[in-house]
Coordinates of C-alpha atoms in Angstrom, one line a residue:
X20 CA 54.7 -66.5 -6.8
X21 CA 51.0 -67.3 -6.4
X22 CA 49.0 -65.8 -9.2
X23 CA 45.6 -66.2 -10.8
X24 CA 46.3 -65.2 -14.4
X25 CA 42.8 -66.2 -15.6
X26 CA 40.9 -64.4 -12.9
X27 CA 39.5 -61.0 -13.8
X28 CA 41.5 -58.2 -12.1
X29 CA 39.7 -55.9 -9.7
X30 CA 41.8 -53.7 -7.4
X31 CA 40.0 -54.7 -4.2
X32 CA 39.6 -58.4 -4.7
X33 CA 39.9 -60.0 -1.2
X34 CA 43.0 -62.0 -0.4
X35 CA 43.0 -65.0 1.9
X36 CA 45.5 -65.4 4.8
X37 CA 46.8 -68.8 3.8
X38 CA 44.6 -71.9 3.2
X39 CA 43.1 -71.8 6.7
X40 CA 42.8 -68.1 7.5
X41 CA 40.1 -65.4 6.8
X42 CA 39.6 -63.5 3.5
X43 CA 40.6 -59.9 4.0
X44 CA 40.8 -56.6 2.0
X45 CA 44.1 -56.6 0.1
X46 CA 45.6 -54.0 2.3
X47 CA 45.6 -54.1 6.1
X48 CA 46.0 -51.1 8.5
X49 CA 49.0 -51.3 10.8
X50 CA 48.0 -49.2 13.9
X51 CA 51.3 -49.2 15.9
X52 CA 52.3 -45.6 14.9
X53 CA 49.1 -44.3 16.4
X54 CA 50.4 -45.1 19.8
X55 CA 54.1 -45.6 19.9
X56 CA 57.6 -45.4 18.4
X57 CA 57.1 -42.6 15.8
X58 CA 56.6 -39.7 18.3
X59 CA 53.3 -38.2 19.3
X60 CA 50.2 -39.0 17.3
X61 CA 46.9 -37.2 17.1
X62 CA 44.2 -39.3 18.8
X63 CA 41.2 -37.9 16.9
X64 CA 43.0 -38.2 13.6
X65 CA 44.0 -41.7 14.4
X66 CA 40.4 -42.7 15.1
X67 CA 39.3 -40.9 12.0
X68 CA 41.9 -42.8 10.0
X69 CA 40.7 -46.1 11.3
X70 CA 37.1 -45.1 10.4
X71 CA 38.2 -44.0 6.9
X72 CA 40.0 -47.3 6.4
X73 CA 36.9 -49.3 7.4
X74 CA 34.7 -47.1 5.2
X75 CA 37.1 -47.9 2.3
X76 CA 36.6 -51.6 2.9
X77 CA 39.8 -52.4 4.9
X78 CA 39.1 -55.3 7.2
X79 CA 42.3 -56.2 8.9
X80 CA 43.5 -54.0 11.8
X81 CA 46.9 -55.0 13.1
X82 CA 48.1 -54.1 16.6
X83 CA 50.2 -55.4 19.5
X84 CA 49.3 -55.5 23.2
X85 CA 52.7 -53.7 23.9
X86 CA 52.1 -50.8 21.5
X87 CA 51.9 -48.0 24.0
X88 CA 51.4 -50.6 26.7
X89 CA 47.8 -51.3 25.8
X90 CA 47.1 -47.8 24.4
X91 CA 46.8 -49.1 20.9
X92 CA 44.2 -51.7 21.8
X93 CA 42.2 -49.2 23.7
X94 CA 42.4 -46.8 20.7
X95 CA 41.1 -49.5 18.4
X96 CA 38.3 -50.3 20.9
X97 CA 37.2 -46.7 20.8
X98 CA 37.4 -46.5 17.0
X99 CA 35.3 -49.6 16.6
X100 CA 32.7 -48.6 19.2
X101 CA 32.2 -45.3 17.4
X102 CA 32.2 -46.8 13.9
X103 CA 29.0 -47.7 12.0
X104 CA 27.7 -51.1 13.0
X105 CA 28.4 -52.6 9.5
X106 CA 32.0 -51.4 9.6
X107 CA 32.5 -52.6 13.1
X108 CA 31.2 -56.1 12.2
X109 CA 33.6 -56.4 9.2
X110 CA 36.7 -55.5 11.2
X111 CA 39.2 -58.3 12.0
X112 CA 41.8 -57.8 14.7
X113 CA 45.4 -59.2 14.4
X114 CA 47.2 -58.9 17.7
X115 CA 50.8 -59.6 18.7
X116 CA 51.7 -60.4 22.2
X117 CA 54.6 -61.5 24.4
X118 CA 56.9 -58.4 24.5
X119 CA 57.8 -57.5 28.1
X120 CA 58.0 -53.7 28.8
X121 CA 59.4 -51.5 31.5
X122 CA 57.8 -48.4 33.1
X123 CA 60.2 -46.3 31.1
X124 CA 59.1 -47.9 27.9
X125 CA 62.0 -50.2 27.3
X126 CA 61.9 -53.8 26.2
X127 CA 63.1 -56.6 28.4
X128 CA 62.5 -59.8 26.5
X129 CA 59.6 -62.0 25.4
X130 CA 57.4 -64.5 27.2
X131 CA 55.8 -67.4 25.3
X132 CA 54.9 -69.7 28.2
X133 CA 51.4 -71.1 27.9
X134 CA 50.3 -69.4 31.2
X135 CA 51.6 -66.1 29.8
X136 CA 49.8 -66.6 26.5
X137 CA 46.5 -67.0 28.4
X138 CA 47.3 -64.0 30.6
X139 CA 48.1 -61.7 27.6
X140 CA 45.0 -62.9 25.8
X141 CA 42.7 -62.1 28.7
X142 CA 44.0 -58.5 28.9
X143 CA 43.8 -58.0 25.2
X144 CA 40.2 -59.1 25.0
X145 CA 39.3 -56.7 27.8
X146 CA 41.1 -53.8 26.2
X147 CA 39.7 -54.4 22.8
X148 CA 36.2 -55.0 24.1
X149 CA 35.7 -58.1 22.0
X150 CA 35.0 -61.7 22.8
X151 CA 37.6 -63.0 20.4
X152 CA 40.7 -62.0 18.5
X153 CA 40.8 -63.0 14.8
X154 CA 44.5 -63.7 14.5
X155 CA 46.8 -64.0 17.5
X156 CA 50.6 -64.3 17.4
X157 CA 53.6 -64.0 19.5
X158 CA 55.6 -61.0 18.4
X159 CA 59.0 -62.7 18.7
X160 CA 59.9 -66.3 19.5
X161 CA 60.7 -66.8 23.2
X162 CA 64.1 -68.5 23.1
X163 CA 63.4 -70.2 26.4
X164 CA 60.0 -71.8 25.3
X165 CA 59.6 -74.2 22.4
X166 CA 57.4 -72.7 19.8
X167 CA 55.3 -75.9 20.0
X168 CA 54.2 -74.9 23.5
X169 CA 53.4 -71.3 22.6
X170 CA 51.4 -72.3 19.5
X171 CA 49.7 -75.1 21.5
X172 CA 48.4 -72.6 24.0
X173 CA 47.0 -70.4 21.2
X174 CA 45.4 -73.5 19.7
X175 CA 43.7 -74.1 23.1
X176 CA 42.3 -70.6 22.9
X177 CA 41.0 -71.3 19.4
X178 CA 39.2 -74.4 20.7
X179 CA 37.7 -72.2 23.5
X180 CA 36.5 -69.7 21.0
X181 CA 38.7 -66.8 22.2
X182 CA 40.9 -66.8 19.1
X183 CA 39.9 -67.6 15.5
X184 CA 43.3 -68.1 13.8
X185 CA 46.9 -68.6 14.8
X186 CA 49.6 -66.4 13.3
X187 CA 53.3 -66.1 13.6
X188 CA 55.7 -63.2 13.5
X189 CA 59.3 -62.9 12.3
X190 CA 60.1 -66.6 12.4
X191 CA 62.4 -68.6 10.2
X192 CA 61.6 -71.5 7.9
X193 CA 62.4 -74.2 10.5
X194 CA 60.3 -72.6 13.2
X195 CA 57.5 -72.2 10.7
X196 CA 57.5 -75.9 10.0
X197 CA 57.6 -76.8 13.7
X198 CA 54.7 -74.5 14.4
X199 CA 52.6 -75.8 11.5
X200 CA 53.0 -79.3 12.7
X201 CA 51.2 -78.4 15.9
X202 CA 48.2 -76.5 14.5
X203 CA 47.0 -74.7 11.4
X204 CA 48.9 -71.4 10.9
X205 CA 47.0 -68.7 8.9
X206 CA 49.8 -66.3 8.2
X207 CA 53.3 -65.1 9.0
X208 CA 53.7 -61.4 9.7
X209 CA 57.2 -60.4 8.6
X210 CA 58.9 -57.4 7.2
X211 CA 58.9 -57.4 3.3
X212 CA 59.6 -54.5 1.0
X213 CA 61.8 -53.4 -1.9
X214 CA 64.6 -52.9 0.5
X215 CA 63.9 -55.9 2.9
X216 CA 63.7 -59.0 0.7
X217 CA 65.4 -61.5 3.0
X218 CA 62.3 -63.7 3.1
X219 CA 62.5 -64.6 -0.6
X220 CA 65.2 -67.2 -0.3
X221 CA 63.8 -69.6 2.2
X222 CA 61.0 -68.3 4.4
X223 CA 58.5 -67.3 1.7
X224 CA 58.9 -70.6 -0.3
X225 CA 58.4 -72.5 3.0
X226 CA 55.3 -70.5 3.8
X227 CA 53.9 -71.2 0.4
X228 CA 54.7 -74.9 0.6
X229 CA 52.8 -75.0 4.0
X230 CA 49.8 -72.9 2.8
X231 CA 50.6 -70.1 5.1
X232 CA 49.9 -66.5 4.0
X233 CA 52.1 -63.4 4.6
X234 CA 51.1 -60.2 6.2
X235 CA 53.9 -57.9 5.1
X236 CA 54.8 -55.0 7.4
X237 CA 57.3 -52.3 6.8
X238 CA 56.3 -52.1 3.1
X239 CA 57.5 -48.5 3.1
X240 CA 60.4 -49.3 5.5
X241 CA 59.0 -47.0 8.2
X242 CA 58.6 -44.1 5.8
X243 CA 62.1 -44.5 4.4
X244 CA 60.9 -45.4 0.9
X245 CA 57.6 -43.5 1.1
X246 CA 58.9 -40.6 -0.9
X247 CA 58.1 -38.3 2.1
X248 CA 61.3 -38.7 4.1
X249 CA 63.9 -36.0 3.4
X250 CA 67.6 -36.0 4.2
X251 CA 67.3 -33.1 6.7
X252 CA 64.2 -34.3 8.4
X253 CA 64.3 -33.9 12.2
X254 CA 62.8 -36.8 14.1
X255 CA 60.5 -36.2 17.1
X256 CA 61.6 -37.4 20.6
X257 CA 60.7 -41.0 21.0
X258 CA 60.8 -41.8 17.3
X259 CA 62.7 -45.1 17.2
X260 CA 64.0 -44.3 13.7
X261 CA 66.6 -42.2 15.5
X262 CA 68.2 -45.5 16.4
X263 CA 67.5 -47.4 13.2
X264 CA 70.7 -48.2 11.2
X265 CA 69.0 -47.4 7.9
X266 CA 68.3 -43.9 9.0
X267 CA 71.8 -43.1 10.2
X268 CA 74.4 -41.0 8.4
X269 CA 75.8 -42.3 5.2
X270 CA 73.3 -45.2 5.3
X271 CA 70.4 -42.7 5.1
X272 CA 72.0 -40.9 2.1
X273 CA 72.6 -44.2 0.3
X274 CA 69.0 -45.4 0.9
X275 CA 67.5 -42.1 -0.2
X276 CA 69.5 -42.4 -3.4
X277 CA 67.6 -45.6 -4.0
X278 CA 64.4 -43.6 -3.4
X279 CA 65.4 -41.0 -5.9
X280 CA 65.9 -43.7 -8.5
X281 CA 62.5 -45.2 -7.6
X282 CA 60.9 -41.8 -7.9
X283 CA 61.9 -41.7 -11.6
X284 CA 60.0 -44.9 -12.2
X285 CA 57.0 -43.7 -10.2
X286 CA 56.9 -40.5 -12.1
X287 CA 56.9 -42.4 -15.4
X288 CA 53.8 -44.2 -14.2
X289 CA 52.1 -41.1 -12.9
X290 CA 52.0 -42.4 -9.3
X291 CA 53.7 -41.6 -6.1
X292 CA 56.8 -43.3 -4.7
X293 CA 54.7 -44.9 -1.9
X294 CA 52.1 -46.2 -4.3
X295 CA 54.7 -47.9 -6.5
X296 CA 56.5 -49.4 -3.5
X297 CA 53.2 -50.8 -2.1
X298 CA 52.1 -52.0 -5.6
X299 CA 55.4 -53.9 -5.9
X300 CA 54.6 -55.9 -2.7
X301 CA 51.0 -56.5 -3.9
X302 CA 52.4 -57.9 -7.1
X303 CA 54.6 -60.5 -5.3
X304 CA 51.6 -62.8 -4.9
X305 CA 48.0 -62.9 -3.9
X306 CA 49.0 -64.7 -0.7
X307 CA 50.6 -61.5 0.5
X308 CA 48.7 -58.8 2.3
X309 CA 50.7 -55.5 2.8
X310 CA 50.1 -53.7 6.1
X311 CA 50.3 -49.9 5.7
X312 CA 51.1 -47.9 8.8
X313 CA 49.1 -44.8 7.9
X314 CA 48.4 -42.5 10.9
X315 CA 46.6 -39.9 8.9
X316 CA 43.7 -40.0 6.3
X317 CA 45.8 -38.4 3.6
X318 CA 48.5 -41.1 3.9
X319 CA 45.8 -43.7 4.0
X320 CA 44.3 -42.4 0.8
X321 CA 47.7 -42.5 -0.9
X322 CA 48.2 -46.1 0.2
X323 CA 44.8 -47.1 -1.1
X324 CA 45.7 -45.7 -4.5
X325 CA 48.3 -48.4 -4.8
X326 CA 45.5 -50.8 -5.4
X327 CA 44.8 -49.2 -8.8
X328 CA 48.5 -49.3 -9.9
X329 CA 49.0 -52.0 -12.6
X330 CA 52.6 -53.1 -12.9
X331 CA 53.7 -54.6 -16.2
X332 CA 56.7 -56.9 -16.5
X333 CA 58.7 -53.9 -17.8
X334 CA 57.6 -51.9 -14.8
X335 CA 58.8 -54.6 -12.4
X336 CA 62.1 -54.8 -14.1
X337 CA 62.5 -51.0 -13.9
X338 CA 61.6 -51.0 -10.2
X339 CA 64.1 -53.7 -9.3
X340 CA 66.8 -52.0 -11.3
X341 CA 66.2 -48.8 -9.4
X342 CA 66.2 -50.7 -6.0
X343 CA 68.1 -54.0 -6.5
X344 CA 67.7 -56.8 -4.0
X345 CA 70.2 -56.3 -1.1
X346 CA 70.9 -52.7 -2.0
X347 CA 69.8 -51.2 1.3
X348 CA 72.4 -49.8 3.6
X349 CA 72.2 -50.9 7.2
X350 CA 70.3 -53.5 9.1
X351 CA 66.5 -53.2 9.5
X352 CA 66.8 -53.0 13.3
X353 CA 69.5 -52.1 15.8
X354 CA 71.9 -55.0 16.6
X355 CA 70.2 -55.8 20.0
X356 CA 66.8 -56.2 18.3
X357 CA 68.2 -58.1 15.4
X358 CA 69.2 -60.8 17.9
X359 CA 65.6 -61.4 18.7
X360 CA 64.6 -62.1 15.1
X361 CA 64.3 -65.9 14.6
X362 CA 63.8 -65.0 10.9
X363 CA 67.4 -63.7 10.7
X364 CA 69.1 -66.8 12.2

């Protein structure tokens, strides 16, 4: 774990995305849920949440060009246009590309060809209303295109000034090494939480060896370990958690038993379940920036409170006894989507 034991602790000390990436606020805002996959969202509340995040000092806004088929990028554009100039100038955009969609909203693969990279980028710049993207990454490795070609195309965009930094998403250690041999990689975006710790064995050590940061998504496991998800909760139409193995039947019951155990630790600290879960990820190293998927200002406020949670060695032991590594029931994606994860191969 990367630590700075001699540095004075301040809750909002910036963290750098690897050795070559930008310095960012220690929490980023994942904007996907404002446009897709969790049911209908309130547009005005979404924009107000982005504004509140920027006002609190958040700098990294994470999106994908396929979130709502461009809707999310247009939403961020509107939020930035209507934000105060100082907030707008501090905002950094992290964009995933490459997912192919159908009119009905389905997914039909990934395209990492250099020509496709240039095409996706041109559309994203237009939708975002910006002349550059701060971190650009393919959402999933295209199995038909060597990662060297995809990263090489992004590197050309860096040289042209259209992209500032190259990121990756859900790749394994070998792919990480191959990509880093082509061009500097700022960060790897990958799921990491108390119940998704698969990166610890090989991927995270490799990233650290290469000087690559981690932007951790799913830190609350899509709300599963937020403390707000009940056993009888009815999911809205279009909420993809209805197909997620961890939210199904006995799996859900077993996973919420873990949350109940975690709640006891959180109560002992006088914090919420979500806050202790986010604080645990923050404590894994200063090279890790958790992305919180808040769609509302109250959830954002709760997440920001995690920055003030100091976890002792005893706290960390208690947390990991409540939620042991590998204790989650069910895969983190349906089987068809797991097959697209280079990080799981």
